[in-house]
Coordinates of C-alpha atoms and ligand atoms in Angstrom, one line a residue:
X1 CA 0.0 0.0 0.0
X2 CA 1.7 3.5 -0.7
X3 CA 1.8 6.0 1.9
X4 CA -0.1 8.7 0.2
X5 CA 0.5 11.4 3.1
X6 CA 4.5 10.2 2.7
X7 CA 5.6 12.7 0.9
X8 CA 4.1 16.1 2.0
X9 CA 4.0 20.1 2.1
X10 CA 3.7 22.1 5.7
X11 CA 1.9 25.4 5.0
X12 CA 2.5 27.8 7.7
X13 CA -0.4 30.2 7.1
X14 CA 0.4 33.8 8.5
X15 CA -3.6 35.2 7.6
X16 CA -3.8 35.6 4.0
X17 CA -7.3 34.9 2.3
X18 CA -5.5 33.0 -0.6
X19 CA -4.0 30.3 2.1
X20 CA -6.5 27.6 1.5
X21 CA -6.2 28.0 -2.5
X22 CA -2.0 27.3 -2.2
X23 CA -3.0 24.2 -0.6
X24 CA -5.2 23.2 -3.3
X25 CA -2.7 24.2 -6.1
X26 CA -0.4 21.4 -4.1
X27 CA -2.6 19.3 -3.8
X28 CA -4.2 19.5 -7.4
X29 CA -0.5 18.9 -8.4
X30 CA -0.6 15.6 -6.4
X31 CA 1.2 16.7 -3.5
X32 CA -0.6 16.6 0.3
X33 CA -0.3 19.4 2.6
X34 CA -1.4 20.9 5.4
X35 CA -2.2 24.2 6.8
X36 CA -0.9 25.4 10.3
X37 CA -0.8 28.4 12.0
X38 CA 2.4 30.5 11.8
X39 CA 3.5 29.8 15.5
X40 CA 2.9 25.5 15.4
X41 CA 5.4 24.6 17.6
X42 CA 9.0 23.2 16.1
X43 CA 8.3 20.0 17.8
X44 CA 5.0 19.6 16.1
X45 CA 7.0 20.3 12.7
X46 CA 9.4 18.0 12.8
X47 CA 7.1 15.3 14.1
X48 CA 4.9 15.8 10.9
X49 CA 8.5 15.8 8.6
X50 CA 7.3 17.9 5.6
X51 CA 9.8 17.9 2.6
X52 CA 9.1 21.7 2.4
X53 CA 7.8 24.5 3.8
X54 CA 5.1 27.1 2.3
X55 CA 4.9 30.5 4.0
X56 CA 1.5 32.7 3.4
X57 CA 1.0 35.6 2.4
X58 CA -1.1 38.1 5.4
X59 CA -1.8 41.2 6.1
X60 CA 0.8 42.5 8.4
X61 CA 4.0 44.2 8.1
X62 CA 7.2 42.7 9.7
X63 CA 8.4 45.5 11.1
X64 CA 4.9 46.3 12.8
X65 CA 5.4 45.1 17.2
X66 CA 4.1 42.2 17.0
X67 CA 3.8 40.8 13.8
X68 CA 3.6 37.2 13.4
X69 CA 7.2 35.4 13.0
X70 CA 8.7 32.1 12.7
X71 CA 10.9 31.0 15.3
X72 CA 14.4 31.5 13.7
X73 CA 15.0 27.6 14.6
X74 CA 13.0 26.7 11.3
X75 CA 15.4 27.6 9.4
X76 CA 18.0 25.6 11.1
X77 CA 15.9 22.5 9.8
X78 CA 17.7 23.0 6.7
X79 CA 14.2 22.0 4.3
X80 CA 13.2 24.0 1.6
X81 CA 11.3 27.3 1.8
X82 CA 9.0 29.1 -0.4
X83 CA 7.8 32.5 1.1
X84 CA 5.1 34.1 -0.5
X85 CA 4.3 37.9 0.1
X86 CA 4.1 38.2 3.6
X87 CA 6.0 35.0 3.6
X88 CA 9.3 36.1 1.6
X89 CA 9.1 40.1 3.7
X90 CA 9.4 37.4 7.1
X91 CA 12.3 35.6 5.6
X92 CA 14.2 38.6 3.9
X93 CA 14.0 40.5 7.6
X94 CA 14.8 37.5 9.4
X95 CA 17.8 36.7 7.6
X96 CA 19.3 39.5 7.6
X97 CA 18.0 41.5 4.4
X98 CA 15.8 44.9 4.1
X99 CA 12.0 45.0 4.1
X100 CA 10.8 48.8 3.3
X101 CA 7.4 50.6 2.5
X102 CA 6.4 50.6 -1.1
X103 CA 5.5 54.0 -2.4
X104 CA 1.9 52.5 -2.8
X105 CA 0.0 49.4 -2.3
X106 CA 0.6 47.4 -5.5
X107 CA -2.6 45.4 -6.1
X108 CA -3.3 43.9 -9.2
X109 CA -1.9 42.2 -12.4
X110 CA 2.2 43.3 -13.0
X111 CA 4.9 41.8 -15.3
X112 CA 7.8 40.1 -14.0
X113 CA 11.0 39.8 -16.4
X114 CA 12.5 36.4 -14.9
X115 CA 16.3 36.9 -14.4
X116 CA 17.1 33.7 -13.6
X117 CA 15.2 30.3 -14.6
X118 CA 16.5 27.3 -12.6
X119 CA 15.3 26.0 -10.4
X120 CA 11.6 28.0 -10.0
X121 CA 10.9 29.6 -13.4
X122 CA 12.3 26.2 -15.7
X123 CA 9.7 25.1 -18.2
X124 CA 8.9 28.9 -18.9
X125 CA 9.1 30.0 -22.3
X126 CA 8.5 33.7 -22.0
X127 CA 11.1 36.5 -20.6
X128 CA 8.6 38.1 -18.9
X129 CA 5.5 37.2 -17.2
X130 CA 2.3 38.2 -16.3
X131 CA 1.8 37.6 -11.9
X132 CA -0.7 39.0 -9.8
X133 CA 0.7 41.5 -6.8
X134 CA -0.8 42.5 -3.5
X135 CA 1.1 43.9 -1.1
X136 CA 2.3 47.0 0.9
X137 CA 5.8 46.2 2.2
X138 CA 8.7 45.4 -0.6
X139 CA 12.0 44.1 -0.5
X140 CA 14.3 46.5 -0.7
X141 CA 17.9 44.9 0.3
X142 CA 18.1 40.8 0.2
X143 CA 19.9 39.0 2.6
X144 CA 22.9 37.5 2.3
X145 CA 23.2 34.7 0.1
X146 CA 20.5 35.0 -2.1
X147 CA 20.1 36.6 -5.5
X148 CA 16.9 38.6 -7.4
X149 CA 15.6 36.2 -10.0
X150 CA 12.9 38.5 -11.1
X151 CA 12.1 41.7 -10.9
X152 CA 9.0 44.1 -11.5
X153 CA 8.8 47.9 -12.4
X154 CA 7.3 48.5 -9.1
X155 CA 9.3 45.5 -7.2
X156 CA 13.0 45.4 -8.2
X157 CA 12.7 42.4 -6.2
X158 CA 10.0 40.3 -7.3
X159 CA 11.6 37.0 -6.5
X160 CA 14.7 36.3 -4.4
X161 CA 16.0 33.1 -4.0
X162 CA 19.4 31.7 -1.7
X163 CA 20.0 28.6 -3.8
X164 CA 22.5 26.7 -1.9
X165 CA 20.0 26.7 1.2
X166 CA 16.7 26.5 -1.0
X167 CA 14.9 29.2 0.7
X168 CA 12.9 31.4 -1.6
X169 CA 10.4 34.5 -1.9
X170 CA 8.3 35.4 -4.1
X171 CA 6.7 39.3 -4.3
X172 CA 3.6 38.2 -5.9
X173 CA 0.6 35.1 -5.6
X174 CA 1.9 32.2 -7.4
X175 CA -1.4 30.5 -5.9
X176 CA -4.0 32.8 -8.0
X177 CA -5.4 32.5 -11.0
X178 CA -4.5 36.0 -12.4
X179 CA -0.9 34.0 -12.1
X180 CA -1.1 31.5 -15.5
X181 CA 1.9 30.4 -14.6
X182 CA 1.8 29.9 -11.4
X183 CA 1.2 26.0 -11.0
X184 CA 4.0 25.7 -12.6
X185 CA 6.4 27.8 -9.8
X186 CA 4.6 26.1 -7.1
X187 CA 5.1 22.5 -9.0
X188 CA 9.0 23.5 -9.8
X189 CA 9.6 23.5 -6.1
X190 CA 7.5 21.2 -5.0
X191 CA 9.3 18.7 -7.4
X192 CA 12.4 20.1 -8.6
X193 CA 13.7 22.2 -4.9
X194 CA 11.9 19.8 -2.6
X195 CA 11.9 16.3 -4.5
X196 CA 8.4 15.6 -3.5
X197 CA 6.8 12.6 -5.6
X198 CA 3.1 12.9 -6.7
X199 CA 1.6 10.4 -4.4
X200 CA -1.7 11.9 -3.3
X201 CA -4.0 11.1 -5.8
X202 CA -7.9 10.2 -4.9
X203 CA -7.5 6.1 -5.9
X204 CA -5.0 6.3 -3.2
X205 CA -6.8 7.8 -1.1
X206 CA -9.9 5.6 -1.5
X207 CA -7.6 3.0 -0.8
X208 CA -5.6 3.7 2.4
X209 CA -9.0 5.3 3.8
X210 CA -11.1 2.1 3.5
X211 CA -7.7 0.2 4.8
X212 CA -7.8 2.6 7.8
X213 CA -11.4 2.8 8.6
X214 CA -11.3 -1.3 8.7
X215 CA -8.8 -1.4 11.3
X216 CA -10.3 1.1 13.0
X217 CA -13.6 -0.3 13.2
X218 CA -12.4 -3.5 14.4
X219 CA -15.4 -6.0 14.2
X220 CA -17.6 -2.9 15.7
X221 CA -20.9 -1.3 14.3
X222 CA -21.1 2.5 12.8
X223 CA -24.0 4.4 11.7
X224 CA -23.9 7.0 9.4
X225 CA -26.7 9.9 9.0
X226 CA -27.2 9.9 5.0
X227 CA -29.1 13.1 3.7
X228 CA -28.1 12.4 -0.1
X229 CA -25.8 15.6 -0.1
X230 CA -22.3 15.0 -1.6
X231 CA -20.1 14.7 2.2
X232 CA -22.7 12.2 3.9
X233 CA -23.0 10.2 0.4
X234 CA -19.2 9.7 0.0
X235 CA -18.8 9.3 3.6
X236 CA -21.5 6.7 3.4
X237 CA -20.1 4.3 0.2
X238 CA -16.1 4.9 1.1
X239 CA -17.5 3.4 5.0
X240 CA -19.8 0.5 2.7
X241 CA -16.9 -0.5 0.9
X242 CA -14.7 -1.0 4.3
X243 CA -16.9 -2.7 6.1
X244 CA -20.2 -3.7 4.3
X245 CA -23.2 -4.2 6.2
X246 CA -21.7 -3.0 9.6
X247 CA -22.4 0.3 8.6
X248 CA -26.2 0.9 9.3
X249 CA -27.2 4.6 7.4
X250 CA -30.3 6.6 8.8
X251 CA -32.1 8.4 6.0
X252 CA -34.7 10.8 7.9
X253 CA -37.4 12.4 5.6
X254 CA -38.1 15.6 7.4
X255 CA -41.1 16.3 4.6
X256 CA -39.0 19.4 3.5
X257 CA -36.8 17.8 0.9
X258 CA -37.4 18.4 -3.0
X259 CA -39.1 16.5 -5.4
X260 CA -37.9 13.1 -5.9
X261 CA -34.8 13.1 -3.4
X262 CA -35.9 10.7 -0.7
X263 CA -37.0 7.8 -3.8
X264 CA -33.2 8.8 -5.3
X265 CA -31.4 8.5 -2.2
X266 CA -33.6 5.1 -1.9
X267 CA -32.7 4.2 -5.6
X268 CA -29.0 4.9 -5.2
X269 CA -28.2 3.5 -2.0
X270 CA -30.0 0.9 -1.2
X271 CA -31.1 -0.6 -4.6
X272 CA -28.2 0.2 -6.5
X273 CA -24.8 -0.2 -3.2
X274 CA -26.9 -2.3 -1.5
X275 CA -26.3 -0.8 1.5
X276 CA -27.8 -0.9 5.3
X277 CA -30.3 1.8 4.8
X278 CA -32.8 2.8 7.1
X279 CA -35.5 5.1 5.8
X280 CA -37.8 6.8 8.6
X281 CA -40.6 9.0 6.4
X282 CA -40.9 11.7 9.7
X283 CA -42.7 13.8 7.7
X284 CA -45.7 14.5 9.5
X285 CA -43.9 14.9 12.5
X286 CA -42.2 18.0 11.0
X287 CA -45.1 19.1 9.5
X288 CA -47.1 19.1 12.8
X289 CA -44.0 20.8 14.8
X290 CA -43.9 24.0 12.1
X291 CA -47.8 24.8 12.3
X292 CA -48.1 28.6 13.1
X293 CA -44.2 29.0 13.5
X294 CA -43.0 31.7 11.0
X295 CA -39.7 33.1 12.4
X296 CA -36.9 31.4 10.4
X297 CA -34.8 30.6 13.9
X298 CA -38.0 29.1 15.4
X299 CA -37.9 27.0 12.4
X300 CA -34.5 26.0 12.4
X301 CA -34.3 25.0 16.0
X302 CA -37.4 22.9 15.7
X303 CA -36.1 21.1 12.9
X304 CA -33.0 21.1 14.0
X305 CA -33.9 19.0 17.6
X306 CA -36.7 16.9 16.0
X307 CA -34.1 15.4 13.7
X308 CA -31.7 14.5 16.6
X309 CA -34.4 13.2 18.6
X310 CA -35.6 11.0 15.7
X311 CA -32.1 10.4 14.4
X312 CA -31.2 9.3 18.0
X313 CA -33.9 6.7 18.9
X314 CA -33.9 4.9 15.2
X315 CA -30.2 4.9 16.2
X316 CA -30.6 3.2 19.6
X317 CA -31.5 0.1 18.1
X318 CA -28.4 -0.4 16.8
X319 CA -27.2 -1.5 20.1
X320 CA -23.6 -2.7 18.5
X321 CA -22.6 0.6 17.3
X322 CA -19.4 2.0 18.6
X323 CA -19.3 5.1 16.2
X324 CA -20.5 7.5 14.5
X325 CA -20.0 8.2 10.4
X326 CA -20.1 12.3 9.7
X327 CA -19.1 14.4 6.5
X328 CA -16.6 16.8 8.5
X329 CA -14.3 18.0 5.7
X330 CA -10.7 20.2 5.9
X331 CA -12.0 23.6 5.9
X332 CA -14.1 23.2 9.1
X333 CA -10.9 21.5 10.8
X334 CA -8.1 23.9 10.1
X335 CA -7.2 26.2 12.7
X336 CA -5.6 28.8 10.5
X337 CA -4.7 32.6 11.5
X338 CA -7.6 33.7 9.2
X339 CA -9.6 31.2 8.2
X340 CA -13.6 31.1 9.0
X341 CA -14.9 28.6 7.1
X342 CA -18.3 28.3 5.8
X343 CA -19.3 26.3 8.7
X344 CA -19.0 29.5 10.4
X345 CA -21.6 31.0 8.8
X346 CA -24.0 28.4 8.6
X347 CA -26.9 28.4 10.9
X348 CA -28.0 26.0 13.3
X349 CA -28.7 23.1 11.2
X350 CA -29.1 19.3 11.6
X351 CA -25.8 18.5 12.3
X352 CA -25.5 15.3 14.5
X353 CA -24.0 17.8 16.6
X354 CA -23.7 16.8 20.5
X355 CA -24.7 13.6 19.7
X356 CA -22.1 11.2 19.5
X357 CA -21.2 12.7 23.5
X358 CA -24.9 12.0 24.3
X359 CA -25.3 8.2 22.3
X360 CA -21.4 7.8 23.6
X361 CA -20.5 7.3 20.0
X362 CA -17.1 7.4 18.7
X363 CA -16.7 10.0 16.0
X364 CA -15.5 8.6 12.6
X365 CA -14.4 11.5 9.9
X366 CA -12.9 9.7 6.7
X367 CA -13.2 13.5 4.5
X368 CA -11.5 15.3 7.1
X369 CA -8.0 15.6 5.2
X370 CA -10.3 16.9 2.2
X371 CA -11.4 19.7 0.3
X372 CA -14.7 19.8 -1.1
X373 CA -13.7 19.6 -4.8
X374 CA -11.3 16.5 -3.5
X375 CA -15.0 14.9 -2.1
X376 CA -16.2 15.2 -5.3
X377 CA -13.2 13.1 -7.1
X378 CA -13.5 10.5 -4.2
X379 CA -17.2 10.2 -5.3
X380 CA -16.5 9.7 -9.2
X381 CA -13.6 7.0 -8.0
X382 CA -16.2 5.0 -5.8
X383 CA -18.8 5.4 -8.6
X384 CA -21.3 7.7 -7.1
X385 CA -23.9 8.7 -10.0
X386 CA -23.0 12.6 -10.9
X387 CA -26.1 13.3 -10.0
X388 CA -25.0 13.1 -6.3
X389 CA -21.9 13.7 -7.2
X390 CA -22.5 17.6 -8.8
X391 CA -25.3 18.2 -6.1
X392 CA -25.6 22.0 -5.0
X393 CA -25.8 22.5 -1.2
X394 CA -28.9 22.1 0.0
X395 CA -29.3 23.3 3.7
X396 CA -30.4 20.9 6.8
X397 CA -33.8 22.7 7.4
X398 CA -34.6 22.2 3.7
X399 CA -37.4 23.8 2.5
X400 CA -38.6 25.6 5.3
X401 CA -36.5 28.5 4.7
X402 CA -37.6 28.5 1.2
X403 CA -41.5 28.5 2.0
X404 CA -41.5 32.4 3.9
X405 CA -43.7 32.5 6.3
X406 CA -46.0 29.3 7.6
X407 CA -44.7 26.0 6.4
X408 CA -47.6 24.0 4.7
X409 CA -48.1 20.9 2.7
X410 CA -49.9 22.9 0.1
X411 CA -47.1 25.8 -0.2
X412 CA -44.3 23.0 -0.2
X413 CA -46.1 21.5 -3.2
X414 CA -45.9 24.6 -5.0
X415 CA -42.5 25.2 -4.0
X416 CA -41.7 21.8 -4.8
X417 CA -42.9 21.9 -8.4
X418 CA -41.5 25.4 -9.4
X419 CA -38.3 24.2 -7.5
X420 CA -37.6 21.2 -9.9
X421 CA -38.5 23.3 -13.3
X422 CA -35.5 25.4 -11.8
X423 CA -33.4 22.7 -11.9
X424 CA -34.4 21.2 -14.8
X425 CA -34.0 24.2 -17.0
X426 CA -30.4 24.9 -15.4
X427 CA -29.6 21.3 -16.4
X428 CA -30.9 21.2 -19.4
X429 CA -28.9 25.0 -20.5
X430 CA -25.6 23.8 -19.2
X431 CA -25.5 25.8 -16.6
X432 CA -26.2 23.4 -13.4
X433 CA -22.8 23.0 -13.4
X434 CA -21.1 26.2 -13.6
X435 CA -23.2 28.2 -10.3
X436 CA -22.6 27.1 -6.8
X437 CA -26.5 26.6 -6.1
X438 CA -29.7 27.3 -7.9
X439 CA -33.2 27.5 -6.3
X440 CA -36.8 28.2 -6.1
X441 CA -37.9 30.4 -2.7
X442 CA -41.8 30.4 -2.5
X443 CA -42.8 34.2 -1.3
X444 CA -45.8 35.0 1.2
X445 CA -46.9 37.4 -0.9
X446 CA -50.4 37.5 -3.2
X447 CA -50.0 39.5 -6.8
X448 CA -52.7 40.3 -9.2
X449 CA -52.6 38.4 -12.8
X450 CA -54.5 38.0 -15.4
X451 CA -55.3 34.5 -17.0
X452 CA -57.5 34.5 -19.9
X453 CA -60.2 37.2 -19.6
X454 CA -59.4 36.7 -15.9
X455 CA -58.3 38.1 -13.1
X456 CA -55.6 36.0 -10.9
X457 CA -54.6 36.7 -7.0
X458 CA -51.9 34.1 -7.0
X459 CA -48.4 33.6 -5.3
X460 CA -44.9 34.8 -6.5
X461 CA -42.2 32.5 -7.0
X462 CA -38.5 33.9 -6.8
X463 CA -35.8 32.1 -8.7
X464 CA -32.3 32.5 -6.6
X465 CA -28.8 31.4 -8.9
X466 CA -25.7 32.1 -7.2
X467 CA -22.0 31.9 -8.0
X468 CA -19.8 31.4 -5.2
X469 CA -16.6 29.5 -4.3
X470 CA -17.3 29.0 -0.4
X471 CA -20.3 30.5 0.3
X472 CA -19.2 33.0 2.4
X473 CA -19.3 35.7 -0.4
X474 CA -21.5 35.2 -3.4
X475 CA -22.9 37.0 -6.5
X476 CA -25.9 36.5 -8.3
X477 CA -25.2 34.7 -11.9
X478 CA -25.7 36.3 -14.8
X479 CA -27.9 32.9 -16.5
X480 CA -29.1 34.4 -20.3
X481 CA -32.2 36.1 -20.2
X482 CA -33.8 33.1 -22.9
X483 CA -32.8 30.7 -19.6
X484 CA -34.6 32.7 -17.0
X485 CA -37.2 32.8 -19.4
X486 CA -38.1 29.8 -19.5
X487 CA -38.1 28.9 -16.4
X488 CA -40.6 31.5 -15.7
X489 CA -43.0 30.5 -18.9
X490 CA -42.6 26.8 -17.5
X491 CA -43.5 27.6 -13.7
X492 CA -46.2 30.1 -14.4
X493 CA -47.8 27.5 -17.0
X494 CA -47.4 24.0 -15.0
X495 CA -47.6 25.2 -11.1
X496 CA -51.1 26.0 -10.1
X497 CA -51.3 28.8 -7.9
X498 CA -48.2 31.1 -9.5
X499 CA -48.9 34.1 -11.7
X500 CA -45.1 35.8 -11.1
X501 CA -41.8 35.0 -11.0
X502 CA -39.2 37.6 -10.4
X503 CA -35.2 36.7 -10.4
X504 CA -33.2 37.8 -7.2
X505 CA -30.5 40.1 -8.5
X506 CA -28.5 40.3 -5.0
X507 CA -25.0 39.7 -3.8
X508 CA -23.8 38.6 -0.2
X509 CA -23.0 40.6 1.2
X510 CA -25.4 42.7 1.9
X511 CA -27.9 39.8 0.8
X512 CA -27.4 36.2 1.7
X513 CA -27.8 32.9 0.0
X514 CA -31.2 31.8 1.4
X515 CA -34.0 33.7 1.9
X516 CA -35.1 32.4 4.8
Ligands
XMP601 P1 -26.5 31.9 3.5 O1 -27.9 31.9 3.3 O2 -26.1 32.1 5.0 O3 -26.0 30.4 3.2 O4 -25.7 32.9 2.6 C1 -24.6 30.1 3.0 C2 -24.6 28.6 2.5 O5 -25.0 27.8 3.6 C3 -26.1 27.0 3.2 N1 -26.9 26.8 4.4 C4 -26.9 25.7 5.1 N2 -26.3 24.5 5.0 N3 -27.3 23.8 7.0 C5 -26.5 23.6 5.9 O6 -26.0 22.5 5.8 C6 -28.0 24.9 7.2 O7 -28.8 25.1 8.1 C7 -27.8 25.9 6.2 N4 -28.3 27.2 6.1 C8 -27.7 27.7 5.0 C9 -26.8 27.8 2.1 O8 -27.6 26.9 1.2 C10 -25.6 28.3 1.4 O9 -25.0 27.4 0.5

């Protein structure tokens, strides 16, 4: 079995917003990594034996009291450094070089003219090339042993490098997109400075996950709450295929999902993986709990405790259980200097939370190394349909906080219907793919129409398409008017009891996702 973790990266993440994509960029490139904060302790680094180090970018300046440093014993480690921004100002001033004010904030695309190619720049064809800048502070004497190996009009010294001692800096965001060549820095010293090998791939770690879950497991019992999202469904097959019917999922029908999700989740995982399901239709129970209730919060916290109180007693009579399967993936677990994940800003929801303490359940978190995007290839390489696989989020309290106001079967219905011709028109265009999430919200609201030689007093459907890359920002896409269209033709036509749709033209901030 390779070690897929063998060969890996140390990220020592000093605030910068872009920390979590330079992880991605090493891992896209094969590579595993992980992020820490600036100050993880030297013991903890040597334990975990990278073969280089990444510094961040962030938004200090080293000479402010107090900015964040390394201790100077890293660099007695003799591995290979990369300091980017923030990262190369930390190593220029500790080592002895000169870190001074820029004239202005450079922000925004710049050309560097690359003075020297090996070992960083090899591979590139061009003389000069087009990086994206951010940054107060600049370099403006480099320490001892090193040499400029690019240089900017603004930044004489756009990349520095001490090649006998394979520490480097680089001025600008090789981790961006605005960078094009930027994978290919990162990959030059991620293979050609620090020799890594490109072990971490997703087969692999299908494989040395289902090894590990097995031994973990023992010949115990684990249950697994399956909502048909992307996390539980990969958490659910990768735990299937380690220990087969010893996983027992719960599948709780709240009454609030869309149309046809509990028969696929039914269709998928228990007709097609044969697995251990266990379906309990609570929808009337939910139903009954949300009469009158109208504030979103009520909502959520009744939804949120009926589902552990139902979760928990279909659970209990799976008296051999020792633990408990959940979705937790890498953004939620690293404790970086800036990093709030989207599990920040998500509500209470109908997260298992508390639970496993309660049932005293041990927790088992397979996706935790992972990125969502890395989910999604685990998925594909246990053959999860891409319908599952491409899913948009759908939140815990489902479609209560699309129905505004009182919850009812009649509304859902309505929601329900206009709801699916969403999706199917954002299939059928091509563009289910490209947004983070598409929706229907149902309105409280009554508009006049006019059907025929008749007068309507009928409900307003709003259609909600977002882009976004983590939720916690997002912007409303801009889907061709012919789509949206469409959509509104089909819903006014085919749902009884809508004469309007409008389209939500908001971006979060100030707006957010749901409408709640
Ligand atoms: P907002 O509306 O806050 O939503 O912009 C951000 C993202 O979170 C999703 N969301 C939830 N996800 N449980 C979840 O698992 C929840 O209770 C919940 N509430 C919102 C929302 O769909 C969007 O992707």
């Amino acid at each position: 079995m390779t070690e897929v973790k063998e060969e890996k990266i140390l990220i020592l993440d000093f605030g910068s917003q872009y920390t979590q994509i330079i992880a991605r960029r090493v891992r896209e490139s094969h590579v595993y990594c992980e992020i820490h904060p600036y100050n993880w302790p030297l013991s903890e680094i040597k334990k975990f034996a990278p073969k280089g180090l990444i510094f961040s970018g962030g938004p200090s300046s080293v000479t402010d009291p107090g900015a964040p440093i390394v201790s100077e014993e890293i660099y007695a480690l003799n591995l290979p450094i990369l300091g980017i921004c923030y990262g190369m100002q930390l190593i220029t001033h500790q080592l002895g070089g000169e870190v001074g004010s820029a004239r202005e904030r450079e922000y925004g695309p710049a050309y560097m003219r690359i003075l020297k190619k090996e070992p960083l720049f090899s591979g590139i064809e061009e003389e000069s090339i087009r990086v994206w800048m951010s940054h107060g502070d600049r370099i403006d004497g480099i320490p001892e042993g090193f040499e400029i190996l690019g240089e900017s009009d603004n930044s004489p010294i756009a990349a520095m490098g001490n090649l006998d001692r394979k520490i480097f800096g680089l001025q600008f965001h090789p981790e961006v997109v605005h960078t094009p060549q930027g994978r290919l820095i990162l990959e030059n010293f991620i293979f050609k400075v620090c020799k890594c090998k490109p072990l971490w791939t997703m087969k692999s770690f299908v494989e040395t996950t289902i090894a590990e879950m097995r031994e973990k497991v023992g010949s115990d019992e684990v249950i697994c709450a399956l909502s048909g999202g992307v996390d539980s469904s990969v958490v659910a097959v990768l735990l299937h295929q380690a220990i087969g019917k010893r996983l027992h999922c719960i599948f709780v029908n709240n009454g609030l999902l869309r149309k046809g999700e509990s028969e696929q989740v039914l269709r998928v995982f228990r007709d097609h993986f044969d697995m251990d399901l266990h379906y309990v239709d609570a929808s009337d129970t939910f139903l009954t709990a949300l009469k009158g209730v109208v504030d979103p919060e009520q909502k959520r916290k009744i939804i949120g405790n009926l589902f552990i109180d139902i979760f928990e007693k279909k659970a209990s009579e799976f008296s051999n259980a020792t633990f408990l399967a959940q979705g937790t993936l890498y953004p939620d677990v690293i404790e970086s200097v800036s990093f709030k994940g989207p599990s920040a800003t998500i509500k209470t929801h109908h997260n298992v939370g508390g639970l496993p303490e309660k049932m005293k359940l041990k927790l088992l978190e397979p996706l935790r190394e992972l990125f969502k995007d890395e989910v999604r290839l685990v998925g594909r390489e246990l053959g999860l349909p891409e319908e599952i696989i491409m899913r948009h989020p759908f939140p815990g309290p489902g479609l209560a906080i699309r129905c505004l106001g009182e919850v009812d079967p009649d509304k859902l219905e309505v929601l329900r219907e206009a709801d699916a011709i969403v999706m199917e028109e954002m299939v059928v265009s091509g563009w289910h793919d490209r947004v983070w999430q598409a929706f229907a919200v149902l309105l409280p609201v009554y508009t006049v129409g006019v059907m025929g030689d008749e007068r309507t007093y009928e409900q307003v459907i709003a259609v909600r398409i977002v882009e976004s890359v983590d939720a916690m920002t997002a912007d409303w896409a801009k889907v061709p008017h012919e789509v949206l269209g469409k959509m509104s033709t089909r819903i006014i036509n085919e749902v009884k009891g809508v004469n309007r749709v409008v389209y939500d033209i908001s971006s979060k901030p100030p707006s957010t996702i749901e409408w709640e």
